Amino acid sequence: MAAHDSQKTFLDTPAETLFEFLKTQGQGAFRAQQIYDWFFNRDAATFEEMSDLPAGLRTVLEERFRLHPLRQRRKEESHIDGTIRYFFEAHDHDTVSTVFLPDQDRLSLCLSTQVGCAYKCQFCASGLVPFKRQLSAAEILDQILLIRKDQKRSPTNLLFMGMGEPLANYTQVVQSIRWMTSSTGLGMSPSRITLSTSGLIPQIIRLADDHMKVKLAISLHAVRDELRLKMMPVSGKFGVRQLIKAAKYYALKTKAPVTFEYILLHEVNDFEIDANRLAYLIKGFPHKVNLIPYNSIPGIPYERPPLQSILRFQEWLRVRGVPVFIRKPKGLDIGSACGQLGAATAKI
Ligand code: SAH
């Protein structure tokens, strides 16, 4: 049956509505459990495949609901490190990119949460794509399910680090986390999920109070307000000190370290005075720092510091007692490294 506009996306339909619908079909609520099982555990592509449901019910479900809101269009594999960038198409033809990052036993997925991004960080290609719309929880989940099916293996780690600002799509992102962690859904531990934000303070507090317990990463990138405002014009309206206070609240509430992401831009934010202030600001609660050497984006004038400066910056932090790691760029040749998910997503 061809998709039509009156169709609702199955996973974006509240469970109660589904129960009601099943009732009108003379079916018990246990059918919902069967459907969720096919969807989350058995890689069903259609309702038709759900062979232990009555045939009539399968037909009505097929007409009424869109099971998978995304369709895989193509994928590109890095020749350097095996990273794969997937391109999906939503039912309104918008494109969504997701990056699969295999690293021995660790299989991470870098999920997108919006089409485009409103945040305009000066060093990020996603900020060059005008914000178009939020992704729904089902569209976020479908990135995982479709890649799991294509790869024939399950991801071990989920990263909200693709296109978009996850905390600017709070309701759908939190709903997707509920599906990722619930036993009806993917049953993953929240400790395997990392949400990266440009620093929306009210939502960071809310996420802590909502007991989501996912790991939090904050794209800090600068330790002085004037510089941060220049680099991150929208998110920068929250002061650095306030942001770190929110991070502390999150760390203490979830009893887990907060990661600070710090992009290194040559002769912009890579001075000893920056390392010094960073180490000073994040004292007093569990944390770590991930240094991200800038990945070049055509048309953006920043430069990556030479390796020597990167290592020196790491050392400045290390001697001040900060646990500090350098993030290796992945999928550079297919535009999949941090900050590169940009306009190329527009072509499928
Ligand atoms: N909007 C969220 C999620 C995106 S995560 C956030 O800002 O955290 C993507 C990470 O890559 C962020 O830390 C982002 O700041 C970083 N990034 C963006 N552009 C980059 C670039 N050109 N090189 C390296 N890292 C970049």
PDB file of C-alpha atoms in Angstrom, residues 13-23 29 32 36:
ATOM      1  CA  THR A  13       1.645   7.619  18.028  1.00  0.00           C
ATOM      2  CA  PRO A  14       1.148   7.534  21.804  1.00  0.00           C
ATOM      3  CA  ALA A  15       0.713   4.017  23.205  1.00  0.00           C
ATOM      4  CA  GLU A  16      -2.821   4.870  24.469  1.00  0.00           C
ATOM      5  CA  THR A  17      -3.898   5.884  20.952  1.00  0.00           C
ATOM      6  CA  LEU A  18      -2.534   2.607  19.662  1.00  0.00           C
ATOM      7  CA  PHE A  19      -4.444   0.658  22.347  1.00  0.00           C
ATOM      8  CA  GLU A  20      -7.635   2.551  21.411  1.00  0.00           C
ATOM      9  CA  PHE A  21      -7.077   1.769  17.756  1.00  0.00           C
ATOM     10  CA  LEU A  22      -6.497  -1.911  18.484  1.00  0.00           C
ATOM     11  CA  LYS A  23      -9.728  -1.952  20.500  1.00  0.00           C
ATOM     12  CA  ALA A  29      -3.619  -4.508  24.066  1.00  0.00           C
ATOM     13  CA  ALA A  32       0.803  -3.658  20.797  1.00  0.00           C
ATOM     14  CA  TYR A  36       6.776  -3.277  19.378  1.00  0.00           C
TER      15      TYR A  36
END
